[in-house]
Every structure is written in C-alpha cells, then in structure tokens.
Coordinates of C-alpha atoms in Angstrom, one line a residue:
M34 CA 0.0 0.1 -0.6
T35 CA 1.1 3.4 -0.7
L36 CA 0.4 7.1 -0.2
Q37 CA -0.3 8.8 -3.8
N38 CA -0.4 12.5 -4.7
A39 CA -3.1 14.3 -6.0
K40 CA -0.7 16.1 -8.5
W41 CA 1.1 13.2 -10.1
R42 CA -2.3 11.7 -10.8
K43 CA -3.5 14.9 -12.3
A44 CA -0.1 14.8 -14.6
L45 CA -0.7 11.2 -15.3
L46 CA -4.5 11.8 -16.7
S47 CA -3.3 14.7 -18.7
G48 CA -0.6 12.3 -20.3
A49 CA -3.3 10.2 -20.7
A50 CA -5.9 12.3 -22.5
A51 CA -2.8 13.8 -24.6
A52 CA -1.7 10.1 -25.8
L53 CA -5.8 10.0 -27.1
G54 CA -5.6 12.8 -28.9
L55 CA -7.8 15.0 -26.6
A56 CA -7.8 18.7 -25.4
V57 CA -7.1 19.1 -21.7
T58 CA -7.3 22.8 -21.0
G59 CA -7.2 24.4 -17.5
A60 CA -5.3 23.5 -14.3
S61 CA -7.3 20.1 -14.3
A62 CA -7.0 17.0 -16.7
Q63 CA -10.8 16.2 -15.8
D64 CA -12.2 19.7 -17.6
K65 CA -14.9 18.6 -19.6
T66 CA -14.4 18.9 -23.9
D67 CA -16.9 21.1 -25.5
N68 CA -20.3 19.9 -26.4
H69 CA -19.8 16.1 -25.3
A70 CA -20.6 14.0 -22.4
D71 CA -20.1 15.1 -18.9
G72 CA -21.8 12.2 -17.2
P73 CA -20.9 8.7 -16.2
S74 CA -19.8 5.8 -18.5
A75 CA -22.8 4.1 -20.2
Q76 CA -20.6 1.0 -19.5
Y77 CA -22.0 1.1 -16.1
E78 CA -25.4 2.4 -16.6
P79 CA -26.8 0.7 -20.0
S80 CA -30.4 1.1 -21.5
L81 CA -32.2 -2.3 -21.3
T82 CA -32.3 -5.0 -24.0
T83 CA -36.0 -4.6 -24.2
L84 CA -36.3 -1.1 -25.3
G85 CA -33.4 -2.4 -27.7
E86 CA -35.3 -4.9 -29.4
I87 CA -38.2 -2.9 -29.9
Q88 CA -38.6 -2.7 -33.9
V89 CA -38.3 1.2 -34.7
E90 CA -37.9 2.9 -38.2
I91 CA -35.8 5.4 -39.9
P92 CA -37.7 9.0 -39.3
G93 CA -38.4 11.0 -41.9
R94 CA -35.6 11.7 -44.4
K95 CA -34.3 15.3 -44.7
P96 CA -32.1 16.7 -47.0
G97 CA -27.7 15.8 -46.0
D98 CA -29.3 12.9 -43.8
P99 CA -26.8 10.2 -43.5
V100 CA -27.6 7.2 -45.6
M101 CA -28.6 4.5 -43.4
T102 CA -30.1 1.3 -44.5
P103 CA -33.3 -0.2 -42.2
S104 CA -31.3 -3.0 -41.0
E105 CA -28.2 -0.9 -39.9
F106 CA -30.7 2.0 -38.6
Q107 CA -32.1 -0.8 -36.2
E108 CA -28.9 -2.6 -35.0
A109 CA -27.4 1.1 -34.3
A110 CA -30.8 2.1 -32.4
T111 CA -30.1 -1.2 -30.6
L112 CA -26.6 -0.5 -29.6
Y113 CA -27.9 3.1 -28.7
F114 CA -30.2 2.0 -26.3
E115 CA -28.0 -0.3 -24.3
R116 CA -25.2 2.0 -24.3
C117 CA -25.8 5.6 -24.9
A118 CA -29.6 6.0 -23.6
G119 CA -28.8 5.9 -20.1
C120 CA -26.6 9.1 -20.2
H121 CA -27.7 11.1 -23.1
G122 CA -31.9 9.6 -23.0
V123 CA -33.9 7.9 -25.4
L124 CA -34.9 10.9 -27.3
R125 CA -31.3 12.3 -27.0
K126 CA -32.0 15.7 -25.2
G127 CA -29.4 15.0 -22.3
A128 CA -29.1 14.7 -18.4
T129 CA -26.0 13.5 -17.0
G130 CA -24.8 13.4 -20.8
K131 CA -24.7 15.9 -23.1
P132 CA -27.9 16.4 -25.7
L133 CA -27.3 14.8 -28.8
T134 CA -30.1 16.3 -30.6
T135 CA -29.4 16.6 -34.7
D136 CA -28.7 20.1 -34.2
I137 CA -25.4 19.5 -32.1
T138 CA -24.5 16.4 -34.0
R139 CA -24.5 17.9 -37.6
E140 CA -22.8 21.0 -36.5
N141 CA -20.0 18.3 -35.0
G142 CA -20.1 16.5 -38.4
Y143 CA -19.7 13.0 -38.8
E144 CA -15.5 12.8 -38.4
Y145 CA -15.9 14.6 -34.7
L146 CA -18.5 11.8 -33.2
R147 CA -16.6 9.1 -34.7
D148 CA -13.4 9.9 -33.5
F149 CA -14.8 11.2 -29.5
I150 CA -16.8 7.7 -29.7
T151 CA -13.9 6.1 -30.4
Y152 CA -11.7 7.8 -28.1
G153 CA -13.9 8.9 -25.1
S154 CA -12.5 12.0 -22.9
P155 CA -11.5 11.6 -19.1
A156 CA -14.4 13.6 -18.2
G157 CA -16.7 10.4 -18.2
M158 CA -17.1 9.4 -22.0
P159 CA -15.9 5.7 -22.5
N160 CA -13.9 4.9 -25.2
W161 CA -15.9 2.7 -26.8
G162 CA -13.3 1.9 -29.9
T163 CA -9.5 1.8 -28.4
S164 CA -11.4 -0.1 -25.7
G165 CA -12.5 -2.9 -28.0
E166 CA -16.3 -2.5 -26.9
M167 CA -17.3 -1.1 -30.1
S168 CA -16.5 -2.4 -33.5
E169 CA -15.1 0.4 -36.0
D170 CA -18.4 -0.6 -38.4
Q171 CA -20.4 -0.2 -35.3
I172 CA -18.9 3.5 -34.2
D173 CA -19.0 4.4 -38.0
M174 CA -22.9 3.3 -37.7
M175 CA -23.3 5.0 -34.3
A176 CA -22.0 8.5 -35.7
R177 CA -24.6 8.2 -38.5
Y178 CA -27.4 7.2 -36.6
I179 CA -27.0 10.2 -33.7
M180 CA -27.1 12.7 -37.4
L181 CA -30.8 11.1 -37.5
D182 CA -33.6 12.1 -35.1
P183 CA -34.6 9.4 -33.1
P184 CA -37.2 6.9 -32.9
E185 CA -39.7 7.1 -30.3
P186 CA -40.5 3.8 -28.3
P187 CA -44.2 3.0 -27.4
E188 CA -46.0 3.9 -24.1
F189 CA -46.7 1.5 -21.4
G190 CA -49.7 1.8 -19.0
L191 CA -51.7 0.0 -16.6
A192 CA -52.7 -3.0 -19.6
E193 CA -49.1 -3.7 -20.6
M194 CA -47.9 -4.2 -16.9
K195 CA -50.8 -6.0 -15.8
K196 CA -50.2 -8.6 -19.0
S197 CA -46.7 -8.9 -17.5
W198 CA -47.7 -9.8 -13.8
E199 CA -46.8 -12.7 -12.5
V200 CA -47.6 -14.1 -8.7
F201 CA -45.6 -17.4 -8.6
V202 CA -46.6 -17.9 -5.2
P203 CA -49.6 -16.1 -3.6
P204 CA -49.3 -14.7 -0.1
A205 CA -51.4 -17.1 1.4
D206 CA -49.1 -20.0 0.3
R207 CA -45.9 -18.5 1.8
P208 CA -44.7 -19.0 5.3
T209 CA -46.0 -17.3 8.5
E210 CA -42.3 -17.3 9.7
K211 CA -38.5 -18.2 8.6
M212 CA -38.3 -21.3 7.3
N213 CA -34.4 -21.3 6.7
D214 CA -31.1 -21.1 8.7
L215 CA -29.7 -18.4 7.0
E216 CA -28.9 -15.0 8.8
I217 CA -31.1 -12.6 6.6
D218 CA -29.0 -9.3 7.7
K219 CA -25.8 -10.9 6.6
L220 CA -26.8 -11.8 3.1
I221 CA -25.3 -9.4 0.2
S222 CA -27.4 -9.4 -2.9
V223 CA -24.6 -8.6 -6.1
T224 CA -25.7 -7.6 -9.4
L225 CA -24.4 -9.8 -12.2
R226 CA -25.1 -7.2 -14.5
D227 CA -24.5 -9.0 -17.8
S228 CA -25.9 -12.3 -17.4
G229 CA -29.3 -10.6 -16.2
Q230 CA -29.2 -12.2 -12.7
V231 CA -28.6 -11.6 -9.1
A232 CA -26.1 -13.6 -6.7
L233 CA -27.0 -14.0 -2.8
I234 CA -24.1 -14.5 -1.2
D235 CA -23.6 -15.2 2.7
G236 CA -21.7 -12.8 4.4
D237 CA -20.3 -14.9 6.8
S238 CA -19.2 -17.9 4.6
Y239 CA -18.8 -16.0 1.3
E240 CA -21.0 -18.9 -0.2
I241 CA -23.6 -18.1 -2.7
V242 CA -26.7 -19.1 -1.3
K243 CA -28.5 -18.8 -4.7
I244 CA -28.7 -17.2 -7.9
F245 CA -31.9 -15.8 -9.3
D246 CA -33.0 -15.2 -12.9
T247 CA -33.7 -11.3 -13.1
G248 CA -34.0 -8.5 -15.3
Y249 CA -31.3 -7.4 -17.3
A250 CA -28.6 -5.2 -15.6
V251 CA -30.2 -5.1 -12.4
H252 CA -29.5 -1.4 -11.2
I253 CA -30.3 -1.9 -7.5
S254 CA -31.4 -4.4 -5.1
R255 CA -34.0 -2.6 -2.1
I256 CA -35.0 -4.8 1.0
S257 CA -38.9 -4.4 2.7
A258 CA -38.7 -2.7 6.0
S259 CA -39.4 -6.0 7.9
G260 CA -36.5 -7.4 6.0
R261 CA -38.3 -10.4 4.5
Y262 CA -38.3 -9.1 0.8
L263 CA -35.5 -8.7 -1.9
F264 CA -36.9 -6.1 -4.3
T265 CA -34.5 -5.8 -7.2
I266 CA -35.0 -3.7 -10.9
G267 CA -33.6 -4.4 -14.1
R268 CA -32.5 -1.4 -16.5
D269 CA -35.4 -3.4 -18.6
A270 CA -37.7 -1.9 -15.9
K271 CA -38.1 -6.0 -14.9
V272 CA -39.0 -5.7 -11.2
N273 CA -38.3 -9.4 -8.9
M274 CA -39.8 -9.8 -5.4
I275 CA -37.7 -12.4 -3.5
D276 CA -39.1 -14.3 -0.2
L277 CA -35.9 -14.8 2.2
W278 CA -38.3 -16.6 4.5
M279 CA -38.6 -19.3 2.4
E280 CA -37.1 -22.7 3.0
E281 CA -34.7 -21.3 -0.1
P282 CA -35.2 -17.6 -1.0
T283 CA -37.5 -17.7 -3.8
T284 CA -39.1 -15.3 -6.5
V285 CA -42.7 -14.6 -5.4
A286 CA -43.8 -11.9 -7.8
T287 CA -42.3 -10.1 -11.0
I288 CA -43.9 -7.4 -13.1
D289 CA -42.6 -5.3 -15.8
T290 CA -43.2 -1.7 -15.2
G291 CA -41.9 -0.3 -18.3
L292 CA -39.2 -0.7 -21.3
E293 CA -36.1 0.9 -19.2
A294 CA -35.6 1.9 -15.3
R295 CA -33.4 2.6 -12.6
S296 CA -35.2 2.5 -9.3
V297 CA -37.5 0.7 -6.5
E298 CA -38.5 1.1 -3.1
T299 CA -40.9 -0.2 -0.5
S300 CA -42.7 1.9 2.1
K301 CA -41.0 2.0 6.0
F302 CA -42.9 4.3 7.5
E303 CA -44.3 3.3 10.8
G304 CA -47.2 1.3 10.3
W305 CA -47.0 0.8 6.5
E306 CA -44.3 -1.5 6.2
D307 CA -44.0 -3.5 3.1
K308 CA -47.3 -2.2 2.5
Y309 CA -46.6 -0.9 -1.0
A310 CA -43.7 -0.7 -3.4
I311 CA -43.1 1.9 -6.1
A312 CA -40.8 2.0 -9.2
G313 CA -39.9 4.3 -11.5
T314 CA -39.3 4.2 -15.3
Y315 CA -36.8 6.1 -17.9
W316 CA -39.4 5.3 -20.4
P317 CA -42.2 6.0 -20.5
P318 CA -41.3 8.7 -17.8
Q319 CA -43.2 8.0 -15.4
Y320 CA -43.9 5.5 -11.5
V321 CA -46.0 3.2 -10.2
I322 CA -47.1 2.3 -7.0
M323 CA -47.7 -1.2 -6.3
D324 CA -48.9 -4.1 -4.0
G325 CA -46.3 -4.6 -1.3
D326 CA -47.4 -8.4 -0.9
T327 CA -48.1 -9.0 -4.8
L328 CA -46.6 -6.5 -6.9
E329 CA -50.0 -6.1 -8.3
P330 CA -49.9 -2.4 -10.1
L331 CA -52.4 0.1 -8.4
K332 CA -51.5 3.3 -9.4
I333 CA -49.4 5.0 -12.6
K334 CA -48.5 8.7 -12.5
S335 CA -46.5 10.5 -15.4
T336 CA -43.9 12.7 -14.7
R337 CA -44.1 14.8 -17.9
G338 CA -43.9 18.7 -17.6
M339 CA -42.3 21.6 -17.3
T340 CA -38.8 22.4 -16.4
V341 CA -38.5 24.1 -13.0
D342 CA -35.9 26.7 -14.8
T343 CA -37.0 27.9 -18.4
Q344 CA -40.8 26.2 -17.8
E345 CA -40.6 24.8 -21.3
Y346 CA -42.5 21.3 -21.6
H347 CA -40.1 18.2 -21.8
P348 CA -41.4 14.9 -22.5
E349 CA -38.8 12.8 -21.2
P350 CA -38.5 13.4 -17.4
R351 CA -36.7 10.3 -16.4
V352 CA -37.6 9.0 -13.0
A353 CA -33.9 8.6 -10.7
A354 CA -33.5 7.7 -7.2
I355 CA -36.6 6.9 -5.0
V356 CA -36.1 6.6 -1.0
A357 CA -38.6 6.4 1.5
S358 CA -39.5 8.7 4.2
H359 CA -38.9 7.5 7.8
Y360 CA -40.7 10.6 9.3
R361 CA -43.7 10.4 6.6
P362 CA -45.9 8.0 4.8
E363 CA -44.4 9.1 1.6
F364 CA -42.1 8.5 -1.1
I365 CA -39.2 10.9 -2.3
V366 CA -38.9 10.7 -6.2
N367 CA -36.3 12.6 -8.1
I368 CA -37.4 13.7 -11.8
K369 CA -34.2 14.1 -13.5
E370 CA -34.8 16.5 -16.1
T371 CA -37.6 18.8 -14.9
G372 CA -35.7 19.1 -12.0
K373 CA -38.1 18.0 -9.2
I374 CA -38.6 16.4 -6.3
Q375 CA -42.3 14.8 -5.7
L376 CA -43.0 13.8 -2.0
V377 CA -45.4 11.1 -2.7
N378 CA -48.0 10.7 0.1
Y379 CA -49.2 7.1 0.1
A380 CA -51.7 7.0 2.6
D381 CA -54.4 7.3 0.4
I382 CA -53.7 5.9 -2.8
D383 CA -57.6 6.6 -4.4
N384 CA -56.7 10.2 -3.6
L385 CA -52.9 10.7 -3.9
K386 CA -51.2 13.5 -2.4
I387 CA -48.3 14.6 -4.0
T388 CA -46.1 17.7 -2.7
E389 CA -44.0 18.7 -5.6
I390 CA -40.7 20.7 -4.8
E391 CA -38.9 22.8 -7.3
A392 CA -34.9 22.0 -7.2
E393 CA -32.7 21.9 -9.3
R394 CA -32.1 19.6 -13.1
F395 CA -30.9 17.4 -13.6
L396 CA -31.7 15.4 -10.7
H397 CA -29.8 11.9 -9.8
D398 CA -29.1 9.8 -7.1
G399 CA -28.6 10.5 -3.4
G400 CA -29.3 9.5 0.4
F401 CA -30.0 10.8 4.1
D402 CA -28.1 12.0 6.4
S403 CA -27.2 10.1 9.4
T404 CA -30.3 10.9 11.0
G405 CA -32.6 9.7 8.2
R406 CA -34.2 13.3 8.2
Y407 CA -32.3 15.1 5.3
F408 CA -32.5 13.4 2.1
I409 CA -29.3 15.1 -0.1
T410 CA -29.4 14.5 -3.8
A411 CA -27.0 15.5 -6.5
A412 CA -28.5 17.6 -9.8
N413 CA -24.9 16.6 -11.3
A414 CA -25.0 17.8 -14.4
R415 CA -25.4 21.2 -12.8
N416 CA -23.0 20.4 -10.7
K417 CA -25.3 20.9 -7.4
M418 CA -26.4 19.4 -4.6
V419 CA -30.3 19.4 -2.8
V420 CA -31.4 19.5 0.3
I421 CA -34.9 17.9 1.4
D422 CA -36.3 17.9 4.7
T423 CA -38.1 15.0 5.0
R424 CA -39.7 15.7 8.4
E425 CA -41.0 19.0 7.4
G426 CA -41.1 18.1 3.8
K427 CA -39.8 21.2 2.0
L428 CA -36.9 22.1 0.3
V429 CA -33.4 23.2 2.7
D430 CA -31.3 24.2 0.3
I431 CA -29.8 24.3 -3.1
F432 CA -25.4 24.5 -3.2
D433 CA -22.7 24.0 -5.5
S434 CA -21.1 20.4 -5.0
Q435 CA -17.4 22.6 -6.0
G436 CA -16.6 19.8 -8.1
E437 CA -17.6 18.6 -11.5
T438 CA -20.4 16.1 -12.1
P439 CA -21.2 14.4 -8.5
H440 CA -22.3 11.0 -8.5
P441 CA -22.9 9.9 -4.9
G442 CA -25.1 6.8 -5.1
R443 CA -26.8 6.9 -1.6
G444 CA -23.2 9.1 0.0
A445 CA -21.3 8.4 3.0
N446 CA -21.9 9.5 6.4
I447 CA -19.1 10.2 8.8
D448 CA -18.1 11.9 11.9
H449 CA -15.6 14.4 10.9
P450 CA -13.1 15.4 13.7
V451 CA -13.6 19.4 13.4
Y452 CA -17.3 19.5 11.7
G453 CA -19.0 17.0 13.0
P454 CA -21.6 14.8 10.9
V455 CA -20.9 15.5 7.3
W456 CA -21.8 13.5 3.9
A457 CA -19.6 12.7 1.3
T458 CA -19.8 12.2 -2.5
S459 CA -17.2 11.9 -5.0
H460 CA -17.6 13.3 -8.8
L461 CA -17.5 11.7 -12.3
G462 CA -15.6 14.8 -13.7
D463 CA -13.0 15.5 -11.8
D464 CA -10.7 13.7 -8.5
T465 CA -12.3 15.9 -5.9
I466 CA -14.4 14.1 -2.8
A467 CA -16.8 17.2 -1.3
L468 CA -18.0 16.7 2.5
I469 CA -21.0 18.5 3.1
G470 CA -22.1 19.4 6.4
T471 CA -25.0 18.2 8.0
D472 CA -25.6 19.2 11.5
P473 CA -27.7 22.6 11.3
E474 CA -28.1 22.2 15.2
G475 CA -25.1 21.4 16.1
H476 CA -22.8 22.7 13.7
P477 CA -25.3 25.5 12.0
D478 CA -22.0 27.3 10.3
Q479 CA -21.0 24.5 8.1
A480 CA -24.3 23.2 7.8
W481 CA -25.3 22.3 3.7
T482 CA -22.0 23.8 2.6
V483 CA -18.8 22.0 1.7
V484 CA -16.3 22.3 4.6
Q485 CA -13.8 20.1 3.0
Q486 CA -12.8 18.7 -0.5
L487 CA -10.3 15.7 -0.5
Y488 CA -8.5 14.8 -4.0
G489 CA -8.7 11.0 -4.5
L490 CA -7.0 8.6 -7.9
G491 CA -9.0 10.5 -10.2
G492 CA -12.0 11.2 -12.5
G493 CA -14.7 8.8 -13.0
S494 CA -15.4 7.9 -9.9
L495 CA -19.2 6.2 -8.9
F496 CA -19.4 5.4 -5.2
V497 CA -17.9 6.6 -1.9
K498 CA -18.4 4.1 0.9
T499 CA -18.2 4.0 4.9
H500 CA -19.9 2.4 8.0
P501 CA -20.1 3.3 11.7
E502 CA -18.2 1.1 12.7
S503 CA -15.4 2.4 10.7
D504 CA -12.7 4.7 10.7
H505 CA -11.8 4.8 6.6
L506 CA -13.9 6.4 3.9
Y507 CA -13.5 4.3 0.7
V508 CA -13.6 6.2 -3.2
D509 CA -13.7 3.9 -6.3
A510 CA -12.7 5.1 -10.2
P511 CA -14.1 2.8 -12.4
L512 CA -14.8 4.7 -15.2
N513 CA -11.2 6.3 -15.1
P514 CA -9.5 5.8 -18.8
L515 CA -6.3 4.7 -16.9
A516 CA -6.4 0.6 -15.8
E517 CA -4.2 1.3 -12.8
V518 CA -6.6 3.8 -11.5
S519 CA -9.9 2.3 -12.5
G520 CA -8.4 -1.2 -10.5
A521 CA -7.9 0.5 -7.7
V522 CA -9.7 2.5 -4.5
A523 CA -8.4 5.0 -2.6
V524 CA -9.0 5.1 1.3
F525 CA -8.8 8.1 3.9
R526 CA -8.7 7.9 7.5
V527 CA -11.6 9.8 9.0
S528 CA -10.0 10.2 12.0
D529 CA -7.1 12.1 9.7
L530 CA -9.3 14.5 8.1
D531 CA -8.2 17.1 10.3
Q532 CA -4.9 17.4 8.7
E533 CA -4.4 20.2 6.2
E534 CA -3.8 17.9 3.2
P535 CA -5.4 14.9 4.1
E536 CA -3.6 11.9 2.2
Y537 CA -5.3 8.3 1.2
T538 CA -3.9 4.9 0.9
E539 CA -4.4 3.1 -2.4
L540 CA -5.3 -0.5 -2.7
P541 CA -4.8 -2.4 -5.5
I542 CA -8.2 -4.4 -5.8
A543 CA -7.8 -6.3 -8.9
E544 CA -4.3 -6.7 -8.7
W545 CA -5.3 -8.9 -5.8
A546 CA -8.1 -10.2 -7.1
D547 CA -5.3 -12.2 -9.7
I548 CA -7.1 -12.3 -12.8
P549 CA -4.9 -12.7 -15.8
E550 CA -7.3 -11.4 -18.7
G551 CA -8.8 -8.0 -19.7
Q552 CA -9.2 -4.8 -17.7
P553 CA -11.2 -5.2 -14.6
R554 CA -12.8 -2.1 -13.1
V555 CA -13.2 -1.9 -9.6
V556 CA -16.5 -0.5 -8.3
Q557 CA -19.4 0.0 -5.6
G558 CA -17.7 -1.0 -1.9
E559 CA -20.3 -2.4 0.6
F560 CA -19.5 -3.2 4.1
N561 CA -20.9 -6.4 5.7
K562 CA -23.3 -5.9 8.5
Q563 CA -20.5 -5.7 11.5
G564 CA -18.9 -3.3 9.2
T565 CA -15.6 -5.0 9.8
E566 CA -15.3 -5.7 6.1
I567 CA -15.9 -4.1 2.5
W568 CA -17.2 -5.6 -0.5
F569 CA -15.6 -4.9 -4.1
S570 CA -16.7 -5.8 -7.3
V571 CA -13.9 -6.6 -9.5
W572 CA -15.8 -6.2 -13.0
N573 CA -14.6 -7.3 -16.1
A574 CA -15.7 -8.2 -19.5
K575 CA -18.8 -10.6 -19.8
D576 CA -16.3 -13.6 -21.6
K577 CA -13.6 -12.8 -18.9
E578 CA -13.1 -13.8 -15.5
S579 CA -14.4 -11.5 -12.5
A580 CA -14.7 -11.7 -9.0
I581 CA -15.4 -10.2 -5.5
V582 CA -12.4 -9.1 -3.1
V583 CA -13.3 -8.7 0.4
V584 CA -11.3 -6.5 2.6
D585 CA -10.2 -6.5 6.3
D586 CA -11.6 -3.0 7.5
K587 CA -9.2 -2.5 10.4
T588 CA -6.1 -3.4 8.8
L589 CA -6.8 -2.5 4.7
E590 CA -5.5 -6.0 4.0
L591 CA -6.8 -8.6 1.6
K592 CA -9.3 -10.9 3.7
K593 CA -10.8 -12.8 0.8
V594 CA -10.9 -13.2 -2.9
I595 CA -14.5 -15.0 -4.0
K596 CA -14.4 -16.5 -8.0
D597 CA -16.9 -18.5 -9.4
E598 CA -17.8 -19.1 -13.2
R599 CA -21.1 -17.7 -12.1
L600 CA -20.2 -14.6 -11.3
I601 CA -20.6 -12.7 -14.5
T602 CA -20.2 -8.7 -14.5
P603 CA -20.5 -8.3 -10.6
T604 CA -21.4 -4.5 -9.7
G605 CA -23.4 -3.4 -7.3
K606 CA -23.7 -4.9 -3.9
F607 CA -26.8 -4.7 -1.1
N608 CA -25.7 -5.9 2.2
V609 CA -29.7 -6.9 3.8
Y610 CA -29.1 -4.7 7.2
N611 CA -27.4 -1.6 5.9
T612 CA -29.8 -1.3 2.8
R613 CA -33.3 -1.5 4.6
K614 CA -31.5 0.8 7.3
D615 CA -30.1 3.1 5.5
V616 CA -26.7 2.5 6.8
Y617 CA -24.1 4.4 4.7

C-alpha cells in the first residue's frame, strides 16, 4: 500500500488524454470537452435490452441526412439503447450526458462524432473504440445514427403492466415465519449485470446461496422494511420480488413496469411497513405504486411536464432515485430532466397527495444524512446538491458541490473530527470528494455547505462508502481511462481529516483479484452488517473472469477473493441490513 499524491495523478491523466488526442485545458485533466458527455459511462449504466429489441423505423428523411439502411438503423438503435440512452436520454435531450440532438450532432459532423466515440474523454465518456467495446463498423453506424432524428418508443400503461405481472407464490401460500437457517441481515445481493441475474451471497461463509434470474443489468436491490422481501429492478424495468423467509429464497412475483428503469423502493413509515412498493422508469417517464405483497400495479403517475428553470415542456423527465421517508408515509421521487422532487403520500393512494418541490435539473442519486431526516441528492449535470427535509416536507437548500458532475450513489456519512456529522460525494468529472456539513443544530455555520474537499485517484468515480463502525472512507474510480486507477480504490482515514492535506492509501484491488485477462474495473464498495469488512466488485468483460474482493477494514489488507464462474460482470452489492436501515 502506498500513499499517492493528487498532483501526480492529474499529470498522469493529462498524459493519457494527450495520448488519446484529446484537448486538456486549464489546471485539471478532468475538464470537460466542449459539447460532449459529462456524465457517467454508459458501460456502467446502459439502457435495456427490452428497449433495444423494439423494432424501430427510420424517421422521415431530411436533406443532408446520412445514408443508413433499415437494418443498420435498427442495429444502431439497439446499440444506442443498450450503451448510451442511460446518460443521453432515449430522445437524446441529455441529462447526466450532453444532449445529442441533431442540431448539435450535425454541427459537430461525422468525423468529430466518430473520433469521440472511439477515444472517449477523461470526463466520463468511455473510449468505446480503443477499449474494444465497439468495432469500427459499429462506431461508423453510431456516428451516422445520432445525426438522424431519434425514434420514439411506445408507451407502457396499466394494461401492459398487468399483462406482464405474475404471482408465482400467492401470499396465502407463503410461510408465516422464517423457514431457513440463513442470517438474513448478513446476506449480500450482488448484481450480475450481463447475465441478467442476482447472486445472493452469505456474508460470513462467502458462499453463493442462490442465483436468481432477474431483469437485465439490475440497477439496485432494495429490502422491505421487515427485512423479508428483496426487490430488484433491471434496466429493462423488470421487478423481482424475492421471499427470503422461504426454505429456499424464491422469486414470488415479477412485473414489467416499463421499458427502461433504475429505481425501486418499499414503504418504511411506521404502520406502513411492506404495504407498498414503487418503481420509477426512464421510459416511459412515470412511476407506479404496487401492492407490497404481490406487485399488483395500483397507481401510475406520469412525470411529463415543465422544467423548473425555463418553464418549458419536457417529454422525457425520467425517474432517478426513489427513497422512502422514515418520518412520513411518503416516497421521495427524483424527476431528472424537469428538476422536480415529488413527495408522494401513500396514505390514500385513491386520493393521492403529492407535494412537488422545485429543485434543480438534472436530479440523479442521493441518500439520507446520518439521522435519516435530510435527503441529499445530486443535480449532477448542474454540479449542484439539493437538500430536502423529509420531516417537514420542504426544500432546505441548493448549493454547488465544488466539483464536476457529483455522483454520490447514496453517499457516505462520517463523523468529522472538526465539522461533526458530514455526508460525502465523489465526482465523475474530476478527482475531488466533497464533504458536506449535515448538522444544522450542532454546527449551523457548516450546515449544507462543502466544508472540506479531498483529492482522490482521479475522475470517473461512481461511489463513496463508509460505515458507522469504520474509521475509513473508500472512493472508487471505475470509469477512469487509466487501468491502474480504475482497478484501485482510495482510502481516507476519517480521524486524520483534520490534517491540512489528508492523504489516502491506495488499495490495488484488481491486482489482488489476480485476473490474468481483460481490464477489470473496481466498483461499489459495500460493508458487511458488522462493519468489519468491505466488499468490492472486480468487474470484467462478460467473457472474462470477474471476482469479488473482500478487504479487512481495520488493517486494509486482503481478506478474501471470491471467484465463481457464475459471477459474470458483478457490479452493485447490497447488504440486507445496511440497505433496509439506510446505513451508509
């Protein structure tokens, strides 16, 4: 383990950018390139195969349109939906990534588009060509495709949802008590992205308990308030409901909630535990409230509407993060493109009451502070953070994250030696980590402001992680263009954050995994229930070996490498206890 200097990292990134023929201006190698993506790599957030498989037609041709055959257009549309729509939008109006509307793409021209798709950028756009993820022919098609008007997929309403809805084990046939010997709170749900599965792994034995077929590229796993049910949602908007009490954990219900999605959650307010589930979709732009025992769709709400800034109609306001309030019978719903947060009161869904808060475009991920009262979320394309008081049901503050494209996941809560309770986010576009004060009563002068800025491995970070029992803050960088950076994590000691320039320890996670082929990326640390160890996904190509590396939190030494041929492209991991209790 070695201590690294942030300036050295920046210099190295500048050299990497220069080698790719990319312009680097200003003081940081993470500055964005004009008119291009500033969001997270679509390698980690692709759109879904269901959406990609829809047969689309070439929109009406205009003078100067690139020539594409119907088969080329269909192939390019599928590729776009699978790799690009997550950041740039189905209709290409942009969000985390820049807009790709034809007025922009045609002005840039074919060669510019081809080269940028090929080489990517240090600000988060993947190097699809030089990484081997796309062939020259595919890049050629994609450059031509985004110079044409986008096709619009079909809607997906109650009739389509009910047609897809299946209950395999009715509630009356399920056990009334836990029927297995599993310590459920210690289980960890692991997304196996490219196989369309989730692995349930025992946190003590490191053994795979069971692998479930789910939607494609599961984005998150969520746990019901009781801890009994595990919910997953794929990027194809398929929701799985898994009963962890059964003799062998079993999928008891499924439903397709749309054509592309990212979020699922369950009711947590006292007296309403396990009563409802909610899923938000990217396409169509809407969310659905479902019965918490069966996934029966009960209420669908569209999110189409006016933006908070220009008050213009937006046809594709996608649902990003959803969290469940601990203070009210409410779901907090982030609506990305319009910049609105809806507090959806589920006490009477036949007479649904929604409090709409005007926040900031383009809302993405977020999580609670250590008290569970304040929801802190990133409007990442605007480099802003938004704070909602879930007890009072109102906006608290909007402020700058002081970095490029904040991407907190659920964030990380630490007890800072100087500033008290703070919440952390890293950034996709640069190497900074923002520590934000969250204690308006004990530290009012520092509340809702960046109290300290740390410097990590480099841009391309997706997640920060800590635990109440840990003295460490872990920061990944899986989307960094440098293999040695994307294969490592930075670890800051919380008790040392009172130093003028806190340094970090670099853990060579990918090296510890001992994978001979490919360029494995290390992503999304997750603690076990006890907070004694942290698990990292070593995410490789689908046809190559991947792994999970377990690190001893006290010593920062390798504790276990979990390998199994069934662990195909592992990404997100969710401990049952930490997830249902919002411990992060």
